Coordinates of C-alpha atoms in Angstrom, one line a residue:
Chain V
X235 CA 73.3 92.3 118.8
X236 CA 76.3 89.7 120.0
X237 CA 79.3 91.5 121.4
X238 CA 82.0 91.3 118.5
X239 CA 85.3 90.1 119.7
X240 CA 87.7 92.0 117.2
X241 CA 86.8 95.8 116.1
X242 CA 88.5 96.4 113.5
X243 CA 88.9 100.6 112.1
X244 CA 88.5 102.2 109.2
X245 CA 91.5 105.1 109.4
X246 CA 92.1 108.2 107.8
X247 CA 89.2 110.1 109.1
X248 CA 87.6 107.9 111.3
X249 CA 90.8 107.7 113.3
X250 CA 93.1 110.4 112.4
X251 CA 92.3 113.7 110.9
X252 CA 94.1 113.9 107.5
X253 CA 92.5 116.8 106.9
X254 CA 93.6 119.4 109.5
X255 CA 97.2 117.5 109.4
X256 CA 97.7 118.2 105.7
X257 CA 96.4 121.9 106.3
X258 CA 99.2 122.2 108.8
X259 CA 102.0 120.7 106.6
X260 CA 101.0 122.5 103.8
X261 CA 100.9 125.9 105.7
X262 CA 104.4 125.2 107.1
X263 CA 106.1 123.7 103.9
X264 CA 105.3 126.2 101.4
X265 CA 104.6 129.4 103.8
X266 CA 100.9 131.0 103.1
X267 CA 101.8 130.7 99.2
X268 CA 99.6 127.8 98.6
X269 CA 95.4 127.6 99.7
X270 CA 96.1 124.7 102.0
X271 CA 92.3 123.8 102.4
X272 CA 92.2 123.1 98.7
X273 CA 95.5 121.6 98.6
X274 CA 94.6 118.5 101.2
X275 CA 90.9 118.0 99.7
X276 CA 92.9 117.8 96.2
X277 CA 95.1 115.6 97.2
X278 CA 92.6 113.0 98.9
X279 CA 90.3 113.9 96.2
X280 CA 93.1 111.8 94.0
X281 CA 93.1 108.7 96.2
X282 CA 89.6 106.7 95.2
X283 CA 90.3 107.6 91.6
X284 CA 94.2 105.9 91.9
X285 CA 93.0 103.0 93.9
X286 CA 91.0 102.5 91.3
X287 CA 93.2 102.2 88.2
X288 CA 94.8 99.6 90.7
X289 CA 92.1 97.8 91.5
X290 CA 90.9 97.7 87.4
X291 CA 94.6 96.5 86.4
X292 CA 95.2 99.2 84.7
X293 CA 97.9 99.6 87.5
X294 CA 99.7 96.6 89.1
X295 CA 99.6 96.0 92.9
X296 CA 100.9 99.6 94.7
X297 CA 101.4 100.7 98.0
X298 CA 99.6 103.6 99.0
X299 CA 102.6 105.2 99.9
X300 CA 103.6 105.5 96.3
X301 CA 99.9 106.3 94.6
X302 CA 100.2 109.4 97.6
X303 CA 103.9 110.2 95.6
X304 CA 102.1 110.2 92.4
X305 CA 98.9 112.6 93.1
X306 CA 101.3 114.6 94.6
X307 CA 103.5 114.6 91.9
X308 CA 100.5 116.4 90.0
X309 CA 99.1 118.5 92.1
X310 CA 102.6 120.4 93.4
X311 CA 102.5 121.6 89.2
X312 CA 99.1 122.4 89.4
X313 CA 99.4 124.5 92.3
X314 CA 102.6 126.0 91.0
X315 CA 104.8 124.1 93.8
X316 CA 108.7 123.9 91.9
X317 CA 111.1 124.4 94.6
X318 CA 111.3 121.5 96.7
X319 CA 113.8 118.9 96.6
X320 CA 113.1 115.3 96.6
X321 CA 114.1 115.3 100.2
X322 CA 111.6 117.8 100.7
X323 CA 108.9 116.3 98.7
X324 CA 109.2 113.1 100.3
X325 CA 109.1 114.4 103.8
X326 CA 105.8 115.9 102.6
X327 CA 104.6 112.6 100.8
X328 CA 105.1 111.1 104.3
X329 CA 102.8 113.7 106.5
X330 CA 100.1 110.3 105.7
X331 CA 102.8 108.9 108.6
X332 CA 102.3 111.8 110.8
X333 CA 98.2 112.5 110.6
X334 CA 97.4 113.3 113.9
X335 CA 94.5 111.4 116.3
X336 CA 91.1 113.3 116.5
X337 CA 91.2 114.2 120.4
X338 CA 88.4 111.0 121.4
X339 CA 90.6 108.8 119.5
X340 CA 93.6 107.1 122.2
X341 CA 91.4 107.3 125.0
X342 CA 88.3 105.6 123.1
X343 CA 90.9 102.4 121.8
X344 CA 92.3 102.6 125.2
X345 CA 89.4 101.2 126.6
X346 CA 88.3 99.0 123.7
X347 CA 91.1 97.3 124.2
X348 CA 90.4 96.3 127.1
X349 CA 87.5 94.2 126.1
X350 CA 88.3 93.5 123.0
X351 CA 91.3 92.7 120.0
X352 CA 91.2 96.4 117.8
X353 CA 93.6 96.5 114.6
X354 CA 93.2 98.3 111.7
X355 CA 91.5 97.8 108.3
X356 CA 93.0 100.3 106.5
X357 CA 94.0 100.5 102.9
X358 CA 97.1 102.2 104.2
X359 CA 100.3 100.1 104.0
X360 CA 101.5 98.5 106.8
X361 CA 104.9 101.1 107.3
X362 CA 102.2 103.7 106.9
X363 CA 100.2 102.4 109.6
X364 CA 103.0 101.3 112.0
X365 CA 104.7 105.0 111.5
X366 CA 101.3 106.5 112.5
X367 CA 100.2 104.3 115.2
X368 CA 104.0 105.3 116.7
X369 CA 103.8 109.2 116.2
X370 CA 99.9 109.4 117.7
X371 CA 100.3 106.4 120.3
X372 CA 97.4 104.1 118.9
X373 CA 97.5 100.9 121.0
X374 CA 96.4 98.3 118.1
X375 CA 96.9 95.1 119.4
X376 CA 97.6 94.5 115.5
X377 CA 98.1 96.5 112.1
X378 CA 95.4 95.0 109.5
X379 CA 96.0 96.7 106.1
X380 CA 95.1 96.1 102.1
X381 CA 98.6 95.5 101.9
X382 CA 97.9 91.9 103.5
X383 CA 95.5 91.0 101.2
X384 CA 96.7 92.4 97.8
X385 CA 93.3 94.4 97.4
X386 CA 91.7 97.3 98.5
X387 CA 88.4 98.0 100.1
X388 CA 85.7 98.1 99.3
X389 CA 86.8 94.6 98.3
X390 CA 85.1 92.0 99.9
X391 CA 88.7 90.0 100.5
X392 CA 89.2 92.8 103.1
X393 CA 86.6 92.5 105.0
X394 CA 86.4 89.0 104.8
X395 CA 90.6 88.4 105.6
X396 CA 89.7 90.5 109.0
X397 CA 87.9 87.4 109.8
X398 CA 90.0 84.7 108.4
X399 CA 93.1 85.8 110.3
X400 CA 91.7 85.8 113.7
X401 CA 89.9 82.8 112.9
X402 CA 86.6 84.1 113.8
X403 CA 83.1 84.4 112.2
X404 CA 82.6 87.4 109.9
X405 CA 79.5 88.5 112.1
X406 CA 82.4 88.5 115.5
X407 CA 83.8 91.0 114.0
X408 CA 82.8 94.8 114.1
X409 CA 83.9 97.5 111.5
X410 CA 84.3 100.9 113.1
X411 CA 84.1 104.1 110.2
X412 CA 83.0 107.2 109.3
X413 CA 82.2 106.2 105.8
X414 CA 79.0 105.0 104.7
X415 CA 80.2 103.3 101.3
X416 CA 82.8 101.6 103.9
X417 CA 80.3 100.1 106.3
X418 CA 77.6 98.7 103.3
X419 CA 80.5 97.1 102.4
X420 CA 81.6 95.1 105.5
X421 CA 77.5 94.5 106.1
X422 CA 77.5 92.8 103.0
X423 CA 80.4 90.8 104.1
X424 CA 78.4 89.4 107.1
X425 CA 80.6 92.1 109.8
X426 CA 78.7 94.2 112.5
X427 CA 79.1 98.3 111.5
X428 CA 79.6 101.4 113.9
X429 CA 79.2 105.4 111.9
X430 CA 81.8 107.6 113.4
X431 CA 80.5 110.9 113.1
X432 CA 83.6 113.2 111.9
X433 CA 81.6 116.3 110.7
X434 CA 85.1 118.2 110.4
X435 CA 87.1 115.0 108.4
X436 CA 86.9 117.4 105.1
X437 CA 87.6 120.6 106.6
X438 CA 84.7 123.5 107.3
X439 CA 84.3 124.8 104.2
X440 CA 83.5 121.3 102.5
X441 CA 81.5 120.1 105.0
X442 CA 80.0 116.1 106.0
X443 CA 77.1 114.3 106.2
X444 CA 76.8 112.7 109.6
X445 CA 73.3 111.7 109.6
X446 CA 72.5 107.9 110.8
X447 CA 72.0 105.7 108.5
X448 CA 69.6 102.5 109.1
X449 CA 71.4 99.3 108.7
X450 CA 74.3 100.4 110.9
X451 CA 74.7 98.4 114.4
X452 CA 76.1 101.6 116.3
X453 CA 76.4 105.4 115.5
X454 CA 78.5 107.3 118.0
X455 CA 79.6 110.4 118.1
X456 CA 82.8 109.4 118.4
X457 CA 85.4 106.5 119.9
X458 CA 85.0 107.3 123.4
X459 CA 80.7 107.4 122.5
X460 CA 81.7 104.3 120.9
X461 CA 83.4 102.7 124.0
X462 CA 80.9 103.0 126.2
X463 CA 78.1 101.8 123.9
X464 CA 80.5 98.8 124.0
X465 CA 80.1 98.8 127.8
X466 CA 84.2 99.7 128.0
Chain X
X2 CA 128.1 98.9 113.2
X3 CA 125.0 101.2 111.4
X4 CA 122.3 101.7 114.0
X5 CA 119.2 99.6 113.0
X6 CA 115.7 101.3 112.2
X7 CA 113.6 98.1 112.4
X8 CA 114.2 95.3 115.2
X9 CA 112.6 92.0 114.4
X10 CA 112.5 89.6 117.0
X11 CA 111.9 85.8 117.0
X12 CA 109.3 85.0 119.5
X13 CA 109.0 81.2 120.6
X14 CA 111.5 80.9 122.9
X15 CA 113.7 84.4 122.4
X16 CA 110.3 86.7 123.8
X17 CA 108.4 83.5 125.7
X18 CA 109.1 80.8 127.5
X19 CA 107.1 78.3 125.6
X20 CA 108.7 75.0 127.3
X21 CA 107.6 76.5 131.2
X22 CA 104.2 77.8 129.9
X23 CA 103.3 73.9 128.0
X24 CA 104.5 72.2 130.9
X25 CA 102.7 74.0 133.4
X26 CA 99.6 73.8 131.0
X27 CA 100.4 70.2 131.2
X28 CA 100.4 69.5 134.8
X29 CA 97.0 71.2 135.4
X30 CA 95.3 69.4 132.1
X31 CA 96.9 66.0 133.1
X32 CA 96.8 66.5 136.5
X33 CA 100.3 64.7 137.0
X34 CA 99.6 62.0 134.5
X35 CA 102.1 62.5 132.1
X36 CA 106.0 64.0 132.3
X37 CA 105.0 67.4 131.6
X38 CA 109.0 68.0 130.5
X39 CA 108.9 65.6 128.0
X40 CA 105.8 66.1 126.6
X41 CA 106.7 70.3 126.0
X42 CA 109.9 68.6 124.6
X43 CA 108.1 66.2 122.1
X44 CA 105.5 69.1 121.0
X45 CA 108.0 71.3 120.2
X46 CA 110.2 68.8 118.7
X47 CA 107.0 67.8 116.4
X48 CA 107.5 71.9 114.9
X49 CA 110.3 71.8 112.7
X50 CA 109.2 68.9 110.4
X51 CA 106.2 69.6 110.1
X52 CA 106.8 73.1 108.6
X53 CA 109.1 71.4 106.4
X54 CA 106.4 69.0 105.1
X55 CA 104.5 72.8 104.4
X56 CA 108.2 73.9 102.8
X57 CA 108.7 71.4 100.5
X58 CA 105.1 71.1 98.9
X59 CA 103.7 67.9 100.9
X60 CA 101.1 70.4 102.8
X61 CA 99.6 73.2 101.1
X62 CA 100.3 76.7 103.0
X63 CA 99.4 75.9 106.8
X64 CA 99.3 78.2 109.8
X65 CA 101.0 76.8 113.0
X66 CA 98.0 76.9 114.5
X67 CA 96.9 73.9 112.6
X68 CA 100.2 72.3 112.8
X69 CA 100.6 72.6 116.5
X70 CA 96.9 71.1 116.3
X71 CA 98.6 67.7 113.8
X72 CA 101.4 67.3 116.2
X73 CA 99.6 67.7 119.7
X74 CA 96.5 64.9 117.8
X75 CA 99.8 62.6 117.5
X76 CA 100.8 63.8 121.0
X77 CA 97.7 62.7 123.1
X78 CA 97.5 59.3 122.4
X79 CA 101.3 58.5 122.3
X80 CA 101.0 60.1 126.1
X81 CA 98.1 58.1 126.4
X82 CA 95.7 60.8 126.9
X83 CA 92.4 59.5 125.6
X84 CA 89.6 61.5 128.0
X85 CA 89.9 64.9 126.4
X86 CA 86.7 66.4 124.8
X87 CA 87.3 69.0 121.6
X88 CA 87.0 72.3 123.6
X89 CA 89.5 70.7 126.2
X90 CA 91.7 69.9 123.4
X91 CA 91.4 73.3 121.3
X92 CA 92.4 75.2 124.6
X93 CA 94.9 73.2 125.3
X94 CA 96.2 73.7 121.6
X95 CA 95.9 77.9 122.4
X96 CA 98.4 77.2 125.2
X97 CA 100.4 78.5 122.3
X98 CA 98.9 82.0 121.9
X99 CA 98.9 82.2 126.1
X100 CA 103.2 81.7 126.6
X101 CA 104.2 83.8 129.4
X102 CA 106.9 86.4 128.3
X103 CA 110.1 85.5 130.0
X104 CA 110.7 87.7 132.9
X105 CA 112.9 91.1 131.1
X106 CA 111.0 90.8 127.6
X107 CA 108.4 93.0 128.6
X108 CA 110.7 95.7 129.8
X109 CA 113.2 95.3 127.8
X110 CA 110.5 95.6 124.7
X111 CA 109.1 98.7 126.5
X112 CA 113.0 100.6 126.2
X113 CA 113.6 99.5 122.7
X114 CA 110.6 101.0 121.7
X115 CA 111.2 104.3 122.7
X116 CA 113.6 104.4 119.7
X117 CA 113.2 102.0 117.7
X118 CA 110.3 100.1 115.3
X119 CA 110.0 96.8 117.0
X120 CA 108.0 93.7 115.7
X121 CA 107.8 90.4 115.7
X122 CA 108.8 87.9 112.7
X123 CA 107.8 84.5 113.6
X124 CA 106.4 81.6 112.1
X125 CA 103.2 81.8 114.2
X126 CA 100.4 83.1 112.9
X127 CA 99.0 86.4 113.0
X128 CA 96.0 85.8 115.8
X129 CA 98.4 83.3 117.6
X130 CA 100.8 86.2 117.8
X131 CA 98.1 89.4 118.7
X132 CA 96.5 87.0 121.6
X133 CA 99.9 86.8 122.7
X134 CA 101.1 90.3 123.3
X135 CA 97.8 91.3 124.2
X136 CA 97.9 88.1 127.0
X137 CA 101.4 89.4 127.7
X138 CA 101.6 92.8 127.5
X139 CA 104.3 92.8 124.8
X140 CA 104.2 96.3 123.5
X141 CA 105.0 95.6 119.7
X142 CA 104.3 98.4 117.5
X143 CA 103.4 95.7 114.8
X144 CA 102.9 92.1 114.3
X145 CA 104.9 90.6 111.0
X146 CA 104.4 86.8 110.4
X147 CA 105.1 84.0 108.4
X148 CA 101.7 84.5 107.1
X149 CA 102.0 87.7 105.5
X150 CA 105.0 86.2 103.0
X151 CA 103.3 82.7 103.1
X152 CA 106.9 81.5 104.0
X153 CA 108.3 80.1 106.6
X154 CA 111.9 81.2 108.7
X155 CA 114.7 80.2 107.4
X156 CA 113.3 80.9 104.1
X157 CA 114.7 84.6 102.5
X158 CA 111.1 86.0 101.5
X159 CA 110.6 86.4 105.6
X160 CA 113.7 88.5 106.3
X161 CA 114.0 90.5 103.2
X162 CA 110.1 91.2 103.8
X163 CA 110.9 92.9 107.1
X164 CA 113.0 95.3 105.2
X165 CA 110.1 95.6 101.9
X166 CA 107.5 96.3 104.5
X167 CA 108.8 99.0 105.9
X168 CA 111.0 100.2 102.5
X169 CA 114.8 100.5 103.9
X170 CA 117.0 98.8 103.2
X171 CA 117.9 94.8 104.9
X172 CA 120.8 96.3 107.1
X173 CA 118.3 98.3 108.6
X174 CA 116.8 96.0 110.2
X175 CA 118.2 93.2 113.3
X176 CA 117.1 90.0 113.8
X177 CA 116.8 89.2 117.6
X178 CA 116.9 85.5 118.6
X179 CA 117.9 82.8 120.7
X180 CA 118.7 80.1 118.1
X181 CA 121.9 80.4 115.7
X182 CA 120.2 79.3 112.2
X183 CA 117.5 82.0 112.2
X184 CA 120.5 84.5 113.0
X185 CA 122.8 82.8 110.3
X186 CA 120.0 82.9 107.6
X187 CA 118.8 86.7 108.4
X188 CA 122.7 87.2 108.3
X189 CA 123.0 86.0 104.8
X190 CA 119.7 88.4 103.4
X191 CA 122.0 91.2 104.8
X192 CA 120.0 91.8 108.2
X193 CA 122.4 92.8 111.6
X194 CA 121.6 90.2 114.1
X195 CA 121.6 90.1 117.9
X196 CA 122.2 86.1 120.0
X197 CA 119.7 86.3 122.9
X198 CA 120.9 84.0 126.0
X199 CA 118.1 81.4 126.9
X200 CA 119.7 78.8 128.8
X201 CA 116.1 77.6 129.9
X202 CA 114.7 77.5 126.6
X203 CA 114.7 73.4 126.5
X204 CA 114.0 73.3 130.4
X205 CA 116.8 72.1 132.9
X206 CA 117.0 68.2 131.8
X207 CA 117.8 69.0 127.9
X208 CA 119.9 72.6 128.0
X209 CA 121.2 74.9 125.8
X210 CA 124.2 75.4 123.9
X211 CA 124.2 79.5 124.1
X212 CA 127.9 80.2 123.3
X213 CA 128.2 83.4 121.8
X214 CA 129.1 82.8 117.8
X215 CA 131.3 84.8 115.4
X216 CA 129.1 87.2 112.9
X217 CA 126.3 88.2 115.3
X218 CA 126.8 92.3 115.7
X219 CA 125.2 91.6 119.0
X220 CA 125.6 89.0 122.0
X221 CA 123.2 89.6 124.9
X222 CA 121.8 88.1 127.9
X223 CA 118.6 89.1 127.7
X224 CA 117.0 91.8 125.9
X225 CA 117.1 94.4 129.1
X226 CA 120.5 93.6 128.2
X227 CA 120.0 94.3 124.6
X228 CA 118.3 97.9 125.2
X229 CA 121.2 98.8 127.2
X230 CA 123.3 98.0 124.2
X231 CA 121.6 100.0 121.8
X232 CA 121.6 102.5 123.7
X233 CA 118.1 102.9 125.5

């Protein structure tokens, strides 16, 4: 295995934990009278599906800012949700800005960035990303997002554009997640994969699989595992 | 005067010193051979047209990397410089993603950042600029480039996308810089702008006209100086 020389990170979940930050928000914002486990695994549960009409063409190119604004603006009827302003209702669209850091996470891209260039490759948009790196004190040395390249992953574009824009070789670059479909995808692309294990990323009742996979160049059991398998 | 929620700075020459760094780079590859002053002068002099050969349509869409790389092949033999090899002469092309911050960029950065989103919007590209701040500890909570809106400064799509990136509004956002037609053209997309002093941008032979000009919200020394007037 050659050392890469950017890492680049999957996000929401590997990163942050959207899950137990939506859980809070939800608790706080509508005050025991909504199940706020089902309420954040519904609205993630929305987020492949609306990607998807964009990536088909049955949608035109949008932020994920504003496919978050439209599952939401679903699911608060569905779970009976009609007394919030729009003020209120974009403060809680915006709790993607706010996700919190799983506890490994500043002190493991601390030290990787000591040895190496880590960014993001999120399909977050870049205000998205900037907002959260801000609120939970991630030290990218630069915000990599969909946004740049007009597609989301799995495209291979994304993967790929990591590459381009630090003029490196697809294989000097390393893609850090705790999503299988994720990682295939960046293999594929040439890039070097590390499995995050985030056996909480969907909440307790829900559950995830965090076995290894073969194929993968790393798995650690979290950033700071990952740190020092990277000899930072 | 609104408070701004995004501050964009310029980079070459407002946040490094690119004419010390070159000629310092110069001395030590030419080992005294060649007038380090002119030849920083003539390599940044090369800048200008040939981003204009990209603007009007003569060159497809080229990063500066490669266009530092056209000037600087012009460069060497006009200097008479014929003994470089290619790995010489790519690292001495990079100089550019290894300018030393001038001396209060650093801190002043750290303060604005504290209360405000700060990034860069330059024309170099997005590696050139992450291999900078990671070389000189500037603390930017994101990179913006020339590259993401496949447009070069002074055209709109560069300032107006600082404002579309992160969704407020164009007076939202302040242009920092040290040279008057950036300022004057972010002025015009509706940005607040702030003059940064750099009476050494050009060295101590050529100078620097930095006479403080009617429309800029903001005249500073430096950008301690600028913290201190926005308050942080």
């Amino acid at each position: 295995m050659e050392t890469p020389k950017v890492v680049a990170f999957d996000v929401f979940g590997t990163v942050v934990d959207w899950y137990g930050s939506i859980c809070k928000e939800a608790a706080k914002t509508f005050k025991g009278e909504v199940d706020a486990d089902k309420f954040a695994l519904a609205w993630r549960a929305g987020y492949a599906p609306a990607m998807q009409r964009v990536m088909s063409g049955e949608l035109g190119w949008t932020l994920i800012d504003d496919l978050h604004r439209m599952i939401l603006d679903e699911l608060l009827p569905r779970f009976r949700i009609d007394n919030l302003t729009e003020k209120q209702t974009d403060h809680l669209n915006k709790i993607w800005h706010r996700l919190e850091p799983w506890p490994d996470s500043v002190e493991g891209l601390t030290r990787l960035k000591s040895s190496f260039m880590i960014c993001t490759l999120s399909n977050g948009n870049i205000a998205l990303l900037a907002n959260m790196a801000k609120h939970g004190k991630l030290p990218w040395d630069c915000i990599l997002s969909a946004e740049i390249f007009r597609k989301y992953k799995p495209d291979p574009s994304t993967y790929l554009g990591v590459a381009s824009t630090f003029r490196v070789e697809p294989e000097d670059v390393m893609l850090v997640a705790s999503h299988h479909n994720d990682l295939e995808a960046a293999r594929q692309c040439g890039l070097q994969t590390a499995f995050i294990e985030r056996p909480m990323e969907f909440g307790p009742i829900q559950g995830n699989d965090i076995s290894p996979r073969s194929g993968n160049d790393l798995h650690c059991l979290d950033i700071v595992d990952l740190a020092g398998q990277l000899d930072c």
